[in-house]
Amino acid sequence: MLKIEKYGAVDIGSNAIRLLVVTVIEEQGKETLFKKTSLVRVPIRLGAEVFLAGKISDNSANRMLDAMMAFKLLMKTHNIKRFRACATSAIREATNGRQLAETVLAKTGIPINIIDGNDEAAIIASTDLKNLIQDDKVFLYVDVGGGSTELTVFATGKYVTSKSFKVGTVRLLEGLVDENIWEAMETWIKNETKEFKKISMIGSGGNINTIFKKSGKKIGKPLSYFYLSNYYELIQSLTFEQRITELDMNPDRADVVVPATRIYLSAMKWSGAKNVFVPKIGLSDGIIRSLYNEKKAAEMEVNS
């Protein structure tokens, strides 16, 4: 007998707000299936305002509230059983971020968990990442967002260490990343990977997913440093308008893809990684898995 429930995850990022709906299918004696049912992405670039002015404008706050109202209705229509909303650096750093979260709660009934970089890395680590991380290999996991980049090292199938840096695509676009932050990230990556002879990279985030999709590679096959480097040269040679018309990119992707690729390439160079795997895993996926793991833990407590 199958047990089927739908879970919802809201990711309030610096570049966009997303609602992921996943159908969770449980069958006794078999591995639980997580089927992505719907993904809605609204490109409200909260980080551009926060990183420049320190707060979210009334216009963006109203747009975010409208999006959250829409997400509430979508979750109701999908008959969502469990959901969670998480906000990252833009809301966390905005002087009016907590106030906006309280307004959203009052008007939609959706509580927003404002998380830090370490929380984000831990949530993402609860996903299917473990299926990619093999016992005999070493990986540097790089998750690039609009406001920050989360780095995690895995060796012999286990977590080693992680660190969050305020190096994000929106910050870079606005010229808000000091050279010393780049140097700190470079030093950290080199120090934490120097003892390993061979290392591969795992990349997550909307930009690397876009690059992977356009590469035509089969799922499970990595992108090489050579490919990513050539792609970086290509997008740098094109104007913002040309990336939209010639590479068929969305306008809110056509600008941030350049600094994002720079971050991935830098991480590969500093760690010595020759390949990057792109499993299409992000914060939303981690939220779903966290909700499921909490449910199973609660069931075990009841039955113990």
Backbone as a ProteinNet text record, in pm:
[ID]
protein_1_A
[PRIMARY]
MLKIEKYGAVDIGSNAIRLLVVTVIEEQGKETLFKKTSLVRVPIRLGAEVFLAGKISDNSANRMLDAMMAFKLLMKTHNIKRFRACATSAIREATNGRQLAETVLAKTGIPINIIDGNDEAAIIASTDLKNLIQDDKVFLYVDVGGGSTELTVFATGKYVTSKSFKVGTVRLLEGLVDENIWEAMETWIKNETKEFKKISMIGSGGNINTIFKKSGKKIGKPLSYFYLSNYYELIQSLTFEQRITELDMNPDRADVVVPATRIYLSAMKWSGAKNVFVPKIGLSDGIIRSLYNEKKAAEMEVNS
[TERTIARY]
84.1	0	87.3	53	130.1	76.6	170.7	134.8	189	99.4	139.3	103	202.7	182.2	260.5	214	286.7	348.2	475.7	548.9	580.5	591.9	626.4	748.9	833.5	952.8	959.5	971.3	984.5	1125.8	1196.9	1334.4	1333.1	1354.1	1354.7	1499.8	1548.8	1689	1713.3	1838.7	1877.6	1843.9	1831.3	1804.4	1662.1	1599.3	1464.2	1399.2	1266.5	1188.1	1127.7	1138.9	1094	1000.6	904.9	821.8	840.6	888.9	904.8	799.8	724.6	627	678.2	687.6	738.7	636.5	609.8	523.2	610.5	582.5	659.3	579.7	638.8	569.5	640.4	569	624.8	556.3	638.4	587.4	671.4	605.9	676.6	776.5	898.5	1002.5	1077.8	1039.1	1106.4	1155.6	1251.1	1305.5	1201.7	1190.9	1094.4	1128.9	1026.7	1045.3	1009.4	1091.1	1065.5	1051.4	929.4	901.9	870.6	954.9	931.5	806.6	708.2	578.5	562.6	615.4	599.6	709.9	758.5	854.7	813.3	787.5	750.7	860.3	914.5	1024.2	983.8	996.9	962.8	1090.2	1138.4	1266.6	1257.4	1235.6	1238.7	1378.6	1458.5	1599.6	1615.2	1584	1590.8	1732.7	1829.8	1968	2022.2	1978.8	2030.1	2004.4	1889.5	1855.6	1924.6	1919.9	1974.5	2124.4	2197.3	2342.1	2388.5	2303	2336.8	2284.5	2157.1	2092.2	2066.7	2083.1	2066.1	1924.1	1829.1	1690.1	1614.8	1500.3	1414.1	1313.5	1299.5	1208.6	1063.4	974.5	831.9	780.8	830.8	786.2	823.7	948.7	993.2	925.6	903.4	834.3	692.5	626.2	489.8	489.6	589.7	600.5	625	710.1	737.4	612	538.6	414.9	313.7	302.4	212.3	254.4	386.2	437.4	405.5	422	395.1	245.3	162.1	17	-16.6	47.5	25.9	75.1	190.6	244.9	150.7	90.9	-3.3	-121.1	-174.5	-287.8	-246.9	-126.3	-78	-60.5	-7.7	10.4	-124.4	-222.2	-356.4	-416.9	-398.3	-450.7	-385	-255.5	-182.1	-211.2	-282.3	-310.9	-180.9	-94.3	34	12.6	82.9	70.7	175	292.3	399.7	473.3	512.7	588.3	679.6	777.7	867.4	920.6	934.2	991.8	1121.5	1226.2	1356.2	1405.3	1463.2	1520.1	1668.7	1745.1	1890.7	1942.6	2056.8	2130.9	2055.9	1971.9	1904.8	1812.8	1725.9	1636.2	1716.1	1816.7	1897.5	1969.2	2017.3	2096.2	2013.8	1889.8	1806.4	1764.7	1772.3	1731.6	1582.9	1506	1362.3	1324.9	1424.7	1399.9	1306.9	1333.8	1249.8	1109.5	1101.5	970.7	889.6	955.3	887.9	843.7	928.2	892.5	769	761.4	644.6	518.4	532.4	419	368.1	462.3	425.3	349.7	398.2	332.4	190.9	176.2	45.4	-55.8	-8.2	-100.9	-119.2	-24.3	-34.8	-37.5	6.9	16.9	141.2	233	355.9	470.9	521.6	638.4	765	853.2	977.5	1094.9	1171.2	1292.8	1409.5	1468.8	1583.2	1708.9	1778.3	1890.4	2023.8	2132.1	2265.1	2329.9	2451	2518.5	2543.3	2576.1	2600.8	2472	2360.8	2231.2	2199.8	2224.7	2195.7	2275.9	2404.9	2490.7	2442.8	2399.8	2352.5	2222.9	2133.5	2005.7	2029.7	2117.8	2147.1	2213.3	2294.8	2366	2271.8	2145.7	2049.8	1981.7	2020.3	1957.5	2022.8	1996.1	2054	2203.2	2263.6	2405.9	2486.1	2435.1	2506.4	2520.2	2429.3	2437.9	2552.2	2592.6	2700.4	2836.7	2834.7	2959.6	3003.5	3104.2	3149.9	3260	3268.9	3362.5	3508.4	3541.1	3681.5	3719.1	3631.4	3659.7	3644.4	3700	3693.2	3621.3	3530.8	3452.9	3452.7	3458	3431.5	3294.7	3199.8	3064	3053.9	3008.3	3000.5	2859.4	2792	2656.8	2662.1	2637.3	2647.7	2509.6	2490.5	2366	2387.1	2283	2294.2	2374.1	2366.7	2434.3	2556.6	2565.1	2678.1	2706.9	2824	2863.5	2893	2829	2850.2	2945.3	3048.8	3149.8	3152.2	3156.8	3164.1	3260.3	3344.2	3437.5	3387	3381.2	3344.3	3460.8	3499.5	3605.8	3566.7	3599.5	3565.2	3418.2	3333.1	3188.8	3135.4	3219.5	3176.7	3203.5	3122.8	3141.1	3271.7	3348.3	3474.2	3463.1	3426.7	3416.3	3336.9	3289.9	3216.7	3237.5	3210.2	3227.8	3141.4	3086.5	3006.1	3080.5	3081.3	3147	3048.8	3059.9	2972	3021.4	3029.7	3065.9	2949	2858.6	2741.4	2727.5	2644.3	2631.2	2578.3	2478.2	2421.1	2521.4	2591.4	2695.2	2803.4	2846	2950.3	2902.5	2777.8	2722.7	2723.6	2697.2	2689.6	2825.7	2932.5	3067.2	3084.6	3020.1	3019.4	3102.6	3190.9	3278.4	3421.5	3475.6	3612.8	3712.8	3828.9	3932.6	3974	3968.2	4010.2	3915.4	3787.4	3692.6	3725	3758.4	3802.4	3926.1	4020.1	4143.6	4116.9	4021.7	3986.8	3926.2	3841.9	3780.4	3886.6	3977.5	4085.9	4171.8	4207.3	4290.6	4219.7	4090.3	4015	4010.2	3977.8	3968.4	4103.2	4209.8	4342.5	4383.3	4357.1	4395.6	4317.8	4187.7	4102.7	4110.4	4171.9	4180.9	4324.5	4423.4	4563.5	4610.7	4550.8	4595.5	4544.2	4451.7	4392.8	4458.3	4497.3	4567.6	4474.3	4354	4260	4124.3	4068.9	3941.2	3850.2	3722	3622.2	3530.5	3458.2	3369.2	3224.4	3135.7	2991.5	2937.4	2866.5	2813.2	2662.3	2607.6	2462.1	2425.6	2300.7	2253.2	2196.2	2109	2040.5	2133.3	2245.7	2335.4	2409.4	2462.7	2534.2	2436.4	2311.7	2209.9	2181.9	2175.6	2153.4	2268.6	2391.2	2509	2510.2	2478.6	2478.4	2372.9	2255.3	2146.8	2187	2253.5	2293	2412.5	2484.1	2600.7	2560.2	2437.6	2391.9	2446	2514.9	2570.9	2459	2482.6	2387.8	2394.1	2280.6	2275.5	2372.5	2452.2	2551.4	2691.7	2701.3	2831.6	2877	3005	3051.6	3088	3094.9	3149.9	3298.2	3379.7	3523.2	3559.2	3675	3726.2	3743.6	3790.1	3811.8	3679.7	3573	3442	3392.6	3400.3	3349.7	3430	3560.1	3645.4	3609.1	3586.4	3545.1	3407.6	3319.1	3184.2	3193.3	3281.6	3300.7	3349.8	3443.1	3492.8	3380.5	3293.9	3182.4	3086	3040.9	2939.8	2998.3	3127.7	3192.5	3200.7	3212.1	3226.1	3093.4	2982.1	2849.4	2793.7	2709.8	2641.9	2526.2	2471.3	2355.3	2242.8	2218.7	2112.3	2141.4	2267.5	2304.1	2288.1	2314.5	2295.6	2148.2	2060.8	1916.8	1873.6	1917.4	1870.3	1945.9	2078.6	2158.4	2171.6	2172.2	2185.2	2053.1	1947.9	1812.8	1803.9	1865.8	1861.5	1750.4	1696.2	1602.2	1677.1	1613	1680.6	1741.3	1673.7	1727.4	1838.4	1867.1	1977.8	2096.1	2067.6	2169.6	2277.5	2250.3	2354.1	2429.7	2358	2424.3	2505.1	2480.4	2552.6	2702.4	2739.6	2882.8	2957.6	2914.8	2985.4	2973.9	2863.2	2847.9	2953.9	2972.8	3072.6	3212.6	3236.6	3366.6	3390.8	3287.5	3301	3331.9	3256.3	3279.5	3420	3461.8	3595.4	3704.3	3685	3783.9	3795.2	3680.3	3681.1	3751.4	3730.3	3796.2	3946.3	3986.5	4128.7	4198.3	4139.3	4201.6	4206.1	4109.9	4106.5	4178.7	4203.2	4266.7	4168.7	4039.8	3937.2	3935.4	3930.5	3928.4	3785.5	3692.3	3554.1	3456.5	3337	3230.4	3102.8	3048.6	2922.4	2807	2696.2	2581.8	2457	2427.5	2315.4	2178.7	2169.6	2041.8	1980.5	2061.9	2018.7	2041.5	1942.9	1956.6	1885.7	1871.5	1810.9	1669.8	1590.1	1452	1446.4	1534.5	1540.4	1576.1	1670.2	1711.3	1599.5	1518.6	1404.9	1307.7	1279.9	1188.4	1241.1	1369.6	1428.2	1428.1	1452.7	1451.2	1312.7	1209.7	1072.5	1041.7	1084.8	1060.3	1135.6	1262.3	1342.1	1282.5	1231	1167.5	1041.2	965.4	843.9	878	980.1	1019	1072.1	1147.4	1200.7	1086.3	984.8	868.9	793.1	780.7	712.9	787.1	921.6	1002.6	986.3	975.3	957.1	822.3	720.1	585.9	583.4	653.9	650.2	749.5	840.5	942	888.3
-120.2	0	124.8	218	341.4	448.5	524.8	643.4	764	851.1	963	1095.6	1182.6	1317.2	1417.6	1540.8	1648.2	1742.2	1776.9	1868.6	1996.4	2106.9	2233.6	2297.1	2357.3	2428.1	2564.5	2669.2	2805.1	2853.4	2891.5	2941.9	3090.3	3176.3	3321.2	3364.9	3371	3402	3546.9	3577.5	3714.3	3749.5	3648.1	3670.9	3635.5	3542.2	3498	3429	3413.3	3340.3	3219.1	3101.6	2978	2898.8	2832.8	2734.4	2600.9	2502.5	2366.3	2276.7	2205.1	2107.5	1968.6	1881.6	1745.9	1644.9	1544.2	1434.3	1326.2	1295.5	1195.2	1064.8	960.5	831.8	725.7	673.3	571.3	436.5	333.6	197.4	107.5	31.3	-50	-143.9	-141.5	-228.6	-172	-51.5	10.8	150.4	198.9	331.9	439.2	539.4	647.5	726	758.2	835.5	980.9	1071.1	1214	1264.9	1291.1	1330.6	1480.3	1554.2	1698.3	1720.2	1783.2	1800.9	1938.2	2040.6	2177	2265.8	2357.5	2458	2592.5	2687.7	2823.2	2917.3	2995.2	3087.1	3229.9	3320.1	3461	3544.4	3610.7	3682.5	3818.9	3817.1	3941.6	3953.4	4043.4	4052.3	4135.3	4074.6	4144.2	4187.7	4105	4133.8	4263.2	4300.1	4421.3	4544.1	4547.7	4661.1	4649.9	4531.7	4513.2	4537.8	4481.5	4494.6	4636.9	4715.7	4854.9	4951.5	4937	5033.9	4981.4	4851.3	4795.6	4756.3	4784.1	4749.1	4713.1	4650.8	4613.2	4724.8	4768.7	4879.2	4835.6	4934.2	4904.7	4827.6	4864.1	4797	4648.9	4619.1	4479.2	4402.6	4469.8	4405.6	4366.1	4455.1	4425.2	4312.3	4310.2	4201.5	4068.2	4071.1	3949	3900.6	3993.5	3957.8	3897.2	3956.6	3901.4	3759.4	3739.5	3606.8	3505.5	3544	3453.1	3422.4	3520.3	3496.6	3395.3	3412	3319	3178.9	3172.2	3042.7	2974.1	3054.5	2996.7	2931.4	3001.3	2947.3	2823	2826.5	2710.2	2588.8	2612.8	2501.7	2446.3	2534.9	2490.2	2406.6	2452.4	2381.3	2244.4	2237.2	2110.6	2018.5	2070	1993.4	1952.9	2054	2031.9	1991.5	1884.3	1836.6	1900.2	1925.3	1985	2085.8	2196.9	2296.7	2374.9	2439	2528.2	2634.1	2755.3	2865.5	2909.8	2921.9	2966.7	3087.3	3183.1	3302.3	3307.6	3351.3	3354.1	3497.9	3530	3651.5	3783.3	3795.8	3923.9	3961.5	3870.2	3896.3	3907.9	3823.7	3822	3955.4	4016.7	4138.6	4267.1	4256.4	4376.2	4427.6	4557.6	4615.9	4594.3	4580.5	4555.6	4411	4321.1	4182	4109.8	4120.8	4052.5	4111.2	4241.5	4307	4254.6	4238.6	4186.7	4042	3963.7	3824.4	3819.3	3910.8	3916.6	3955.7	4048.1	4089.3	3973	3897.5	3780.5	3679.4	3656.6	3562	3608.1	3738.2	3792.2	3784.4	3804.7	3812.2	3680.5	3589.4	3463.1	3340.4	3355.9	3241.9	3158.1	3206.7	3133.2	3188	3109.6	3154.7	3142.1	3239.9	3238.6	3214.1	3109	3080	3153.2	3247.9	3322.8	3246.7	3187.7	3098.5	3160.3	3111.2	3158.2	3059.3	3091.5	3008.7	2866.4	2848.6	2714.4	2631.7	2695.5	2627.5	2583.3	2674.3	2645.3	2525.6	2522.4	2411.1	2280	2284.9	2163.5	2112.1	2204.3	2165.1	2099.5	2159.5	2104.8	1967	1949.8	1822.7	1706.6	1737.7	1631.5	1574.8	1623.1	1579.5	1452.3	1424	1307.6	1323.7	1426.7	1450.8	1326.6	1254.3	1135.9	1028.3	1028.3	928.4	958.4	1085.7	1126.1	1116.6	1142.2	1143.5	1000.3	955	816.1	804	684.2	661.3	682.9	659.5	665.2	796.2	897.3	1023.2	1143.4	1256.2	1381.3	1485.4	1557.7	1657.5	1791.9	1898	2032.9	2071.6	2088.5	2126.9	2278.7	2337	2482.3	2522.3	2593	2641.8	2793.2	2843.6	2987.4	3051.6	3148.9	3223.6	3368.9	3447.6	3589.3	3666.9	3623.3	3696.9	3629.6	3497	3425.6	3296.1	3241.1	3110.5	3019.2	2901.7	2803.4	2695.4	2668.5	2569.2	2457	2333	2217.9	2114.8	2057.9	1953.7	1818.7	1720.1	1582.9	1491.4	1401.7	1305.3	1169.5	1064.2	925.2	913	982	972.5	1049.2	1130.1	1200.8	1350.5	1425.1	1570.2	1599.1	1695.3	1734.4	1873.1	1972.9	2109.5	2194.8	2309.5	2400.2	2544.3	2634.5	2777.8	2856.5	2967.7	3055.8	3187.3	3235.4	3362	3456.4	3584.2	3684.2	3719.5	3616.4	3630.6	3571.6	3657.2	3612.6	3686.4	3634.7	3692.8	3835.9	3861.6	3997	4093.3	4049.5	4135	4170.1	4070.3	4094.9	4191.1	4174.1	4264.5	4408.8	4426.1	4561.1	4611.7	4533.3	4575.3	4582.1	4488.9	4494.9	4385.3	4321.9	4219.3	4270.6	4293.9	4342.3	4232.4	4274.7	4180.2	4090.1	4143.8	4063.2	3945.8	3961	3849.9	3739.8	3780.7	3683.7	3608.9	3684	3623.7	3527.5	3564.3	3477.6	3346.8	3356.1	3236.2	3149.6	3212.1	3138.9	3066.3	3136.7	3076.5	2958.1	2973.4	2866.3	2742.6	2761.5	2647.1	2576.3	2653	2593	2517.2	2576	2512.1	2384	2386.9	2272.7	2159.6	2186.2	2082.1	2037.9	2104.1	2078.6	1937.6	1875.1	1741.1	1631	1665.9	1565.6	1573.1	1456.2	1453.1	1479.8	1423.2	1438.4	1478.7	1585.1	1635.7	1671.9	1644	1685.4	1788.7	1862.1	1964	1927.2	1965.1	1954.7	2096.9	2135.1	2270.4	2271.5	2366.7	2381.9	2528.7	2552.4	2689	2700.5	2797.6	2813.4	2835.7	2903.6	2935.7	2813.3	2731.1	2612.5	2512.2	2511.2	2425.8	2469.1	2601.8	2655.5	2618.4	2633.7	2601.2	2453.1	2369	2224.5	2187.2	2245.5	2215.7	2251.5	2365.3	2410.4	2332	2260.7	2183.4	2058.3	2011	1888.9	1762	1775	1658	1573.1	1443	1353.3	1370.6	1352	1363.8	1263.4	1312.4	1226.9	1245.7	1306.3	1334.6	1474.7	1491.9	1622.4	1718.2	1845.3	1947.5	1960.8	1977	1991.3	2137.5	2159.2	2295.3	2363.5	2286.2	2339.9	2390	2309.5	2350.7	2476.8	2478.4	2593.5	2719.6	2703	2816.9	2874.8	2787.6	2833.4	2899.9	2845.1	2902.7	3041.9	3057	3187.4	3291.3	3250.1	3341.1	3380	3283.5	3310.4	3413.1	3390.2	3480.8	3618.6	3623.5	3753.7	3832.4	3760.2	3826	3880.7	3833.5	3876.3	3984.8	4069.7	4169.6	4103.9	4175.8	4127.9	4091.3	4177.7	4154	4030.8	4011.7	3896.4	3764.9	3765.6	3644.3	3604.2	3703.6	3676.5	3623.5	3691.4	3655.7	3538.3	3531.6	3427.4	3300.2	3315.6	3198.8	3160.1	3234.2	3203	3201.3	3301.5	3311.5	3405.7	3380.1	3473.6	3599.5	3715.3	3840.8	3840	3776.7	3775.5	3672.4	3595.6	3500.6	3552.9	3633.7	3675.3	3764.8	3828.4	3911.6	3835.1	3762.2	3695.2	3572.6	3518.4	3399	3424.9	3549.9	3581.8	3574.7	3647.8	3634.6	3494.3	3425.7	3289.8	3197.5	3205	3120.5	3153	3279.8	3320.9	3253.4	3246.4	3183.8	3034.8	2965.9	2822.4	2795.5	2872.6	2854.6	2880.8	2983.8	3016.4	2902.5	2847.5	2737	2614.4	2588.6	2475.3	2497.5	2617.6	2650.3	2636.6	2692.9	2692.6	2553.6	2468.8	2333.9	2231.7	2270.4	2178.2	2080.4	2107.9	2019.7	2031.8	1918.9	1917.4	1907.3	1860.7	1840.5	1892.5	1929.3	1969.8	1891.7	1824.1	1751.7	1844.9	1831.3	1921	1836.7	1804.7	1714.8	1782.4	1911.3	1984.8	1971.8	2000.7	1996.6	2134.7	2180.8	2311.1	2317.2	2439.3	2459.6	2403.4	2423.5	2374.1	2223.3	2152.2	2006.1	1966.2	2040.7	2013.1	2036.2	2139.2	2167	2049.2	1997.7	1883.3	1764	1733	1618.5	1639.2	1762.9	1792.6	1768.6	1811.9	1790.7	1641.4	1566.1	1421.4	1353.3	1391.5	1331	1361.6	1483.1	1520.5	1437.8	1414.1	1333.2	1190.6	1131.6	994	984.1	1086.6	1087.6	1093	1174.5	1186.4	1053.5	984.9	855.5	750.7	756.5	661.7	685.2	812.8	845.4	792	806.8	760.4	609.1	539.5	393.3	329	411.6	354.2	334.3
0	0	0	-87.4	-98.3	-3.8	51.6	129.2	53.2	8.7	-77.3	-10.5	2.8	57.4	-25.7	-25.2	-93.5	9.8	-15.7	70.7	-9	61	-3.8	58.7	-24.9	22.7	-43.7	37.3	-14.6	15	-89.1	-78.7	-115.4	-14.9	-38.3	-49.6	-172.5	-197.1	-233.1	-261.4	-295.6	-439.5	-524.9	-666.6	-706.6	-633.9	-668.1	-549.5	-558.7	-459.3	-529.5	-466.8	-531.6	-441.7	-505	-437.4	-507.4	-433.5	-485.7	-420.6	-502.5	-454	-490.8	-389.4	-409.6	-359.3	-440.8	-399.6	-336.4	-209.8	-135.8	-134.5	-192.6	-207.8	-124.7	-25.2	63.3	38.9	26.9	14.4	104	189	286.4	218.9	271.7	219	101.8	57.9	-56.6	-19.8	-99	-75.1	-109	-23.9	-44.1	-170.5	-248.6	-371.6	-347.6	-401.9	-394.5	-538	-578.2	-715.7	-722.8	-794.3	-809.4	-894.5	-834.6	-900.2	-962.6	-898.1	-948.4	-892.8	-976	-930.9	-988.3	-899.2	-941.1	-894	-985.8	-954.3	-989.3	-893	-913.9	-896	-1001.9	-994.1	-925.3	-794.4	-716.3	-657.6	-708.4	-669.3	-542.3	-429.4	-300.5	-266.8	-303.9	-267.9	-325.5	-445.6	-509.9	-423.4	-359.4	-272.7	-136.8	-80.6	54.1	58.7	-37.7	-34.8	-65.1	-132.3	-162.1	-56.1	-20.4	68.4	209.6	230.2	362.6	397.9	308.2	337.4	209.4	227.2	115.1	92.4	-32.5	-64.8	-47.2	-37	-23.6	-144.7	-263.7	-385.6	-383.8	-348.6	-345.4	-232.1	-120.6	-8.3	-48.2	-122.3	-167.9	-269.7	-357.3	-455	-385	-283.9	-208.9	-136.7	-78.7	-9.3	-106	-225.8	-328.6	-367	-381.9	-418.5	-309.7	-184.4	-73.6	-62.8	-93	-95.8	-204.9	-321.4	-432.6	-396	-330.3	-288.7	-189.7	-99.5	-3.3	-75.7	-176.8	-252.5	-332.5	-388.8	-464.4	-372.4	-253.6	-160	-115.2	-98.8	-62.4	-175.6	-299	-415.6	-431.4	-402.1	-411.2	-293.1	-193.6	-71.6	-1.4	17.2	83.1	229	271.6	409.2	501.2	448.3	528.2	441.3	501.8	426	519.6	459.9	534.6	440.2	491.8	414.9	481.5	402.3	453.4	373.5	443.8	379.6	409.1	310.3	324.9	339.4	279.2	313	294.4	191.1	166.8	283.7	323.1	435.6	565.2	579.4	702	724.2	616.6	629.9	619.9	575.1	561.4	699	717.9	846	872.6	766.1	781.1	745.9	744	706.7	803.3	932.1	1031.3	1034.6	1015.1	1010.8	892.3	778.3	659.7	682.4	747.9	778.3	868.2	963.7	1053.3	976.7	879.9	797.5	713.6	655.4	575.2	661.7	782.6	873.3	906.9	935.8	974	859.7	736.2	622.4	547.5	561.8	487.4	577.7	700.1	789.4	765.6	680.3	649.5	733.8	830.3	907.6	823.6	835.1	758.4	852.3	823.6	899.5	834.5	905.5	852.8	894.6	796.7	825.3	784.3	845.9	807.7	711.2	669.4	570	616	744.3	796	797.5	834.5	831	688.2	593.4	453.1	404.4	438.1	397	457.9	585.3	653.3	592.1	555.7	494.8	359.2	279.4	147	158.6	262.7	281.3	312	348.4	380.6	256.1	139.5	14.4	-39.5	-167.3	-234.4	-261.5	-206	-222.4	-183.6	-82.6	-32.9	-139.9	-236.9	-344.2	-440.2	-446.1	-535.3	-466.3	-335.6	-259.7	-229.2	-300.6	-287.1	-181.8	-124.6	-14.6	-52.7	-178.2	-218	-288.1	-279.2	-348.4	-255.6	-300.5	-224.7	-310	-247.5	-319.7	-247.6	-326.6	-276.5	-330.2	-237.8	-276.9	-275.1	-386.1	-399.9	-438.8	-349.2	-375.5	-387.6	-507.4	-535	-536.9	-450.5	-446.1	-481.5	-465.3	-497.1	-395.4	-268.1	-162.1	-106	-120	-60.8	-134.4	-103.2	-156.1	-38.1	-37.7	67.8	16.9	93.6	56.3	158.8	111.2	200.3	141.8	226.5	183.5	235.5	144.9	179.9	141.8	232.9	203.6	260.6	187.3	225.4	263.7	189.5	209.3	327.9	393.3	513.4	505.3	579.4	591.5	664.6	613.1	676.1	738.4	657.4	707.2	607.6	653.2	563.1	605.5	513	538.3	440.7	487.6	402.8	382.5	258.3	226.3	157.3	188.6	127.2	-13.1	-95.1	-236.6	-315.1	-361.7	-435	-566.4	-653.5	-787.4	-784.9	-702.1	-696.2	-634	-529.9	-468.9	-571.4	-650	-749.4	-857.7	-900.9	-1002.6	-955.2	-826	-769.4	-722.1	-743.2	-702.8	-551.8	-479.7	-333.5	-267.4	-344.5	-287.9	-287.5	-166.4	-153.7	-190.2	-233.2	-272.6	-156.1	-34.1	82.1	108	67.4	83.9	-16.7	-140.3	-241	-190.2	-133.4	-83.7	31.2	117.3	230.6	180.3	78	21.5	-46.5	-118.8	-183.9	-81.1	25.7	131.7	196.1	222.9	288.2	199.4	72.2	-19.5	-31.2	-47.9	-62.2	64.1	180.6	306.5	332.8	299.9	332.4	229.8	115.3	11.5	-16.7	43.9	7.2	41.7	143.5	183.7	91.5	2.1	-86.8	-224.5	-276.7	-405	-522.2	-515.5	-626.3	-571.3	-626.4	-577.3	-694.3	-679	-777.6	-712.7	-793.7	-740.1	-770.1	-678.8	-699.7	-697.9	-802.7	-811.3	-801.3	-725.8	-721	-730.5	-768.4	-791.4	-931.2	-950	-1078	-1195.9	-1172.3	-1283.2	-1336.1	-1246.1	-1292.5	-1353.8	-1303.9	-1365.8	-1509.3	-1530.6	-1664.9	-1757.6	-1709.3	-1789.1	-1825.7	-1727.1	-1751.5	-1855.6	-1843.5	-1937.5	-2079.7	-2095.8	-2229.8	-2284.3	-2195.9	-2240.8	-2318.8	-2294.6	-2360.3	-2297.7	-2183.8	-2115.5	-2055.7	-2048	-1984.6	-1833.5	-1766.7	-1621.3	-1559.2	-1466.8	-1401.8	-1456.3	-1576.7	-1636.3	-1594.8	-1562.3	-1515.6	-1629.2	-1594.9	-1684	-1651.8	-1753.2	-1730	-1705.5	-1643.9	-1623.8	-1759.5	-1857.3	-1992.2	-2051.1	-2036.3	-2090	-2021	-1888	-1811.7	-1843.3	-1862.8	-1896.1	-2032.7	-2130.4	-2263.5	-2259.3	-2178.1	-2165.4	-2104.1	-2007	-1941.7	-2042.6	-2127.2	-2231.5	-2327	-2360.8	-2451.7	-2392	-2269.5	-2212.5	-2183.3	-2154.5	-2135	-2265.3	-2376.8	-2507.4	-2558.8	-2498.9	-2542.8	-2451.6	-2508.4	-2427.3	-2352.3	-2257.2	-2181.8	-2278.6	-2376.7	-2474.7	-2559.7	-2597.4	-2679.7	-2604	-2473.8	-2394.7	-2393	-2396.5	-2397.9	-2534.4	-2640.8	-2775.8	-2837.1	-2815.7	-2880.3	-2795.9	-2663	-2575.2	-2510.5	-2544.4	-2496.8	-2343.6	-2280.1	-2134.5	-2090.3	-1972.2	-1912.2	-1870.7	-1876.9	-1841.2	-1701.6	-1604.8	-1468.7	-1450.7	-1553.5	-1551.3	-1632.8	-1735.2	-1831.5	-1772.3	-1659.4	-1597.2	-1488.3	-1402.4	-1289.9	-1331.8	-1450.7	-1494.5	-1507.9	-1538.1	-1554.5	-1420.7	-1317.6	-1189.7	-1129.2	-1154.1	-1101.5	-1161.1	-1292.5	-1358.5	-1308	-1281.1	-1225.6	-1090	-1006.4	-874.1	-888.5	-974	-992.9	-1047.1	-1145.3	-1202	-1098.8	-1017.8	-914.4	-814.3	-773.2	-677.2	-735.9	-864.9	-930.5	-936.5	-970	-980.9	-846.1	-741.1	-608	-545.6	-580.6	-522.7	-610.2	-735.8	-829.3	-891.7	-880.3	-937.1	-1089.2	-1156.3	-1302.9	-1357.8	-1273.7	-1316.7	-1212.6	-1259.3	-1167.5	-1201.4	-1102	-1116.8	-1079.8	-1152.2	-1131.3	-1105.6	-979.4	-949	-939.3	-965.5	-957.7	-818	-719.5	-580	-519.2	-442.8	-381	-247.3	-197	-65.7	-58.8	-164.2	-163.8	-145.8	-215.1	-202.4	-59.1	-1.3	135.8	235.7	212.6	300.8	298.8	179.1	165.9	243.7	226.8	295.4	447.1	490.4	634.1	692.2	619.6	664.4	676.1	576.7	577.2	691.3	710.9	817.4	955	971.9	1098.6	1122.4	1015.7	1025.9	1068.9	1005.7	1038.1	1181.4	1223.1	1360.3	1461.3	1432.4	1521.1	1528.6	1415.3	1411.9	1494.7	1489	1566.3	1715.1	1753.2	1895.5	1945.4	1863.9	1901.5	1917	1828	1826.5	1923.1	1980.6	2070.4	2211.6
[MASK]
++++++++++++++++++++++++++++++++++++++++++++++++++++++++++++++++++++++++++++++++++++++++++++++++++++++++++++++++++++++++++++++++++++++++++++++++++++++++++++++++++++++++++++++++++++++++++++++++++++++++++++++++++++++++++++++++++++++++++++++++++++++++++++++++++++++++++++++++++++++++++++++++++++++++++++++++

